[in-house]
XYZ file of C-alpha atoms in Angstrom:
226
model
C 95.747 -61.929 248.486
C 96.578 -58.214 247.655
C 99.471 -57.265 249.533
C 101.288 -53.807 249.976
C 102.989 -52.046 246.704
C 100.239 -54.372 244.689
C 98.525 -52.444 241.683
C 95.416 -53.342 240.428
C 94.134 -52.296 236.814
C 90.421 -51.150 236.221
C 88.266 -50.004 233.313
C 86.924 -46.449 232.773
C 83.292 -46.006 234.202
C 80.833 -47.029 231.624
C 78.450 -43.958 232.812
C 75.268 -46.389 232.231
C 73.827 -45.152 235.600
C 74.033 -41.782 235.953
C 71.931 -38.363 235.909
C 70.691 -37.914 232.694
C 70.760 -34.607 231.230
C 67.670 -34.578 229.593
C 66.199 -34.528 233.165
C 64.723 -31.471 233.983
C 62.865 -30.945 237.053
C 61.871 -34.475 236.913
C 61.744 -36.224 240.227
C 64.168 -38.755 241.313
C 63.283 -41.861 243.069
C 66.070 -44.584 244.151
C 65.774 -47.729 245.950
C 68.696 -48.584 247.688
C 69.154 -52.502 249.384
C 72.738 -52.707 251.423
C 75.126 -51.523 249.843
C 73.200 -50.624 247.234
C 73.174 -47.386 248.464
C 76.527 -46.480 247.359
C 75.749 -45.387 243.816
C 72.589 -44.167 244.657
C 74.266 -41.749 247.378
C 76.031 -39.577 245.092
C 73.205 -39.135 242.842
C 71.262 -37.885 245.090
C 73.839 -35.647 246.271
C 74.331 -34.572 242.995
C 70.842 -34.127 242.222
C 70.437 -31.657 245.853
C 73.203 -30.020 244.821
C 72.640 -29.007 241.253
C 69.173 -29.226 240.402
C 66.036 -27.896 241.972
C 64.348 -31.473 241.345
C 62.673 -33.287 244.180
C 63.702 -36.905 245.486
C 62.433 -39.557 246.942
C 64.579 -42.389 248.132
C 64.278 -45.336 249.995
C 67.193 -47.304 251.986
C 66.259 -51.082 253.081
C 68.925 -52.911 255.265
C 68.944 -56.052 257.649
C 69.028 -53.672 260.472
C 69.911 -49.617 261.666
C 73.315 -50.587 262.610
C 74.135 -52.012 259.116
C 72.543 -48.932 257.630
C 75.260 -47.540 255.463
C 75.675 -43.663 255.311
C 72.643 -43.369 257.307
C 73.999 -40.414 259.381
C 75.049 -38.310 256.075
C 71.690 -39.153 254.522
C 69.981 -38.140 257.907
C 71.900 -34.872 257.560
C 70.894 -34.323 254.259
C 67.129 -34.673 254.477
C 67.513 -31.925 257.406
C 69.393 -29.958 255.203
C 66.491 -30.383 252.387
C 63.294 -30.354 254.163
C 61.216 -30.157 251.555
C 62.543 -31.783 248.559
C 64.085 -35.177 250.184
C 61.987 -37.445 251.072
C 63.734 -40.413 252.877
C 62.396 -43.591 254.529
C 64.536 -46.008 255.986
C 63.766 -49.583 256.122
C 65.158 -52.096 258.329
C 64.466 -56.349 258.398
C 64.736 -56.717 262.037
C 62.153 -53.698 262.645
C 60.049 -54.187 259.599
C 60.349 -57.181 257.970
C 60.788 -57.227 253.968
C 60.221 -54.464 252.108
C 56.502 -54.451 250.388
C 55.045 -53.578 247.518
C 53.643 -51.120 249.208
C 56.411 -49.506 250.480
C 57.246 -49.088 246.819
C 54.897 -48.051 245.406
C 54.544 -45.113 247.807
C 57.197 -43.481 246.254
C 56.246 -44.446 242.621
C 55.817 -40.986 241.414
C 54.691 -41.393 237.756
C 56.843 -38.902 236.089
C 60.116 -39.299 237.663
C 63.156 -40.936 236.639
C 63.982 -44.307 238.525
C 67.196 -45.830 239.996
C 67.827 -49.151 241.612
C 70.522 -50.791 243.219
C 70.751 -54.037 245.699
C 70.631 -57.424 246.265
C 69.137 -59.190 242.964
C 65.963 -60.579 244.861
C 65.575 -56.704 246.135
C 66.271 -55.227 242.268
C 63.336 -57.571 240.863
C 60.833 -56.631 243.743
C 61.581 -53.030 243.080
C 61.782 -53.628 239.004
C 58.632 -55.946 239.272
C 56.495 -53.443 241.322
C 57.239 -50.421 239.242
C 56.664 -52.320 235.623
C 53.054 -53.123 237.277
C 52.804 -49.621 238.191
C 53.183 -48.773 234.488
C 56.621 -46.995 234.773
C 58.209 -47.375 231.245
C 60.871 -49.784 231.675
C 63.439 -46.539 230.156
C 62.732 -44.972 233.051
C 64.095 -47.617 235.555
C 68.028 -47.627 235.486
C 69.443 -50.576 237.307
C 72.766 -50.998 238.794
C 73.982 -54.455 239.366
C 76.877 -55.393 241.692
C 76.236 -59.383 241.543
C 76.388 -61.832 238.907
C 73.858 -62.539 236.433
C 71.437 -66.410 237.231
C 72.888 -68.633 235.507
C 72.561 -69.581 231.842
C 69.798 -71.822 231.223
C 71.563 -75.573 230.302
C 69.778 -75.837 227.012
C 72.232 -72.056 226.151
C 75.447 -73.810 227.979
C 78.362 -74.793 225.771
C 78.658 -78.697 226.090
C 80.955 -79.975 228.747
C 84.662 -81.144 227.025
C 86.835 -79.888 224.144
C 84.502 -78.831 220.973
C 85.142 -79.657 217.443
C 85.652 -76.488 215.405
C 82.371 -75.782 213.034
C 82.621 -73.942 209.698
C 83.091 -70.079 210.163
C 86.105 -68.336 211.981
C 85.461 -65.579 214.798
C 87.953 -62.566 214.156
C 88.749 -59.966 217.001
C 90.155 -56.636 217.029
C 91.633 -55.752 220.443
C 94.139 -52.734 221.189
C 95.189 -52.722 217.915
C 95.806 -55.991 217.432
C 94.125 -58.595 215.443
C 93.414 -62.549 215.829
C 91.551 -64.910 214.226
C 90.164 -68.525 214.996
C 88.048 -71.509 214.410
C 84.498 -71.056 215.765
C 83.268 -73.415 217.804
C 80.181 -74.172 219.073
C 78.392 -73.058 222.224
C 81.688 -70.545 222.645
C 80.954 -67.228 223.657
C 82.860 -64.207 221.710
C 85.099 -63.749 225.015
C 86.022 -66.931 225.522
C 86.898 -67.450 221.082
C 89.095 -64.090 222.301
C 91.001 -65.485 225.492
C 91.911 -69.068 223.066
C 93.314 -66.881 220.313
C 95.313 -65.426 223.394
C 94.238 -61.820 223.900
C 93.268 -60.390 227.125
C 89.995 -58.464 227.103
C 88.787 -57.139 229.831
C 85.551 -58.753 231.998
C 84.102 -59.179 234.774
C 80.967 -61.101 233.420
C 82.326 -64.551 235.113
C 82.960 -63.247 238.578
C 80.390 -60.331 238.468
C 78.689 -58.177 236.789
C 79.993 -54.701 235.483
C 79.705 -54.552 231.617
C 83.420 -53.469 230.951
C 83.720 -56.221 228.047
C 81.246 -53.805 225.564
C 81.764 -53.813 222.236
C 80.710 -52.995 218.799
C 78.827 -54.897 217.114
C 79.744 -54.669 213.030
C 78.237 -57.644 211.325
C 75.880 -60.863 211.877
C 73.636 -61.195 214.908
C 74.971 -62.954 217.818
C 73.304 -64.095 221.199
C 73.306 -61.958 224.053
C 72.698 -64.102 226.879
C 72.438 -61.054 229.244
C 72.662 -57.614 228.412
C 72.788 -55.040 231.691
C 75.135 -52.865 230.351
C 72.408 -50.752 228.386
């Protein structure tokens, strides 16, 4: 419904997935699904660019003519010979990406990214865990929302009594204070005492709702903004 003249407002990167400086001449291996591959691109730009590590990356799409970037990531392997090593992967030609196809790029000692569909994310985070990657080494990048909550964690359908406790929160400056109530999750106790934080947890899944956490212990019902 955006029209021309419209402005939108966004959050500051959170800078979660990202080179990491501790690196070293580490190897890099991404797995890109779809669009996926945007984040992915620039790090391994980056990476070609500034460091003298090697990288490994693999690109899986439904076919080559939805294979995004593939042209600039077909000039950049020429360009780096011997330190890019990049395997394109396509349904229609292929079929789904393996195990396999994985693993072959699972060098042991390199730092891991991931971004794509979730079903492609979990193949990819499922295969590398069983490769014994530490899980610190495997950052994920999530464009789609979360499964849902399991019912027995959902807040119960209709208006909820208030329960003994208040839930306090300090936004821009500005303070407010409620009854808690039960099965309410800290953003929602924030939007009733009429603030507007910023999220994208209900329609996606960025992380730009963070927050510090001073006192008790509360229930994090997923956390991929670490």
């Amino acid at each position: 419904r955006l029209r021309p003249g419209d402005s939108l407002e966004a959050t500051l990167p959170g800078g979660s997935f990202c080179l990491r400086g501790d690196a070293g001449d580490r190897p890099l291996v991404a797995y890109a699904g779809g669009s996926g591959i945007t984040p992915v691109f620039s790090l391994v730009k980056s990476t070609l660019a500034t460091t003298r590590r090697d990288v490994g990356l693999l690109t899986a799409h439904q076919s080559a003519g939805a294979a995004i970037f593939r042209k600039a990531l077909d000039a950049l392997a020429a360009r780096h010979p011997g330190r890019l090593d990049l395997r394109h992967h396509f349904d229609d030609r292929d079929g789904l990406v393996t195990p396999g196809e994985i693993r072959a790029l699972a060098d042991e000692g390199a730092d891991f990214y991931v971004c794509g569909p979730e079903p492609f994310m979990a193949l990819v985070k499922r295969t590398l865990t069983a490769h014994r990657i530490a899980p610190e080494r495997i950052l994920v990048e999530r464009f789609t929302p979360t499964a849902p909550v399991e019912a027995a964690e959902e807040a119960p359908s209709g208006p909820s009594e208030p329960v003994a406790g208040t839930v306090t929160v300090d936004l821009r400056g500005e303070r407010r204070t409620v009854p808690q109530r039960p099965g309410e999750t800290l953003l929602q106790s924030a939007r009733r005492a009429g603030l507007t934080p910023p999220f994208s947890c209900e329609s996606g899944d960025c992380a730009p709702c963070m927050a510090r956490l001073t006192d008790v212990r509360p229930k994090t019902r997923g956390n991929n903004a670490r």
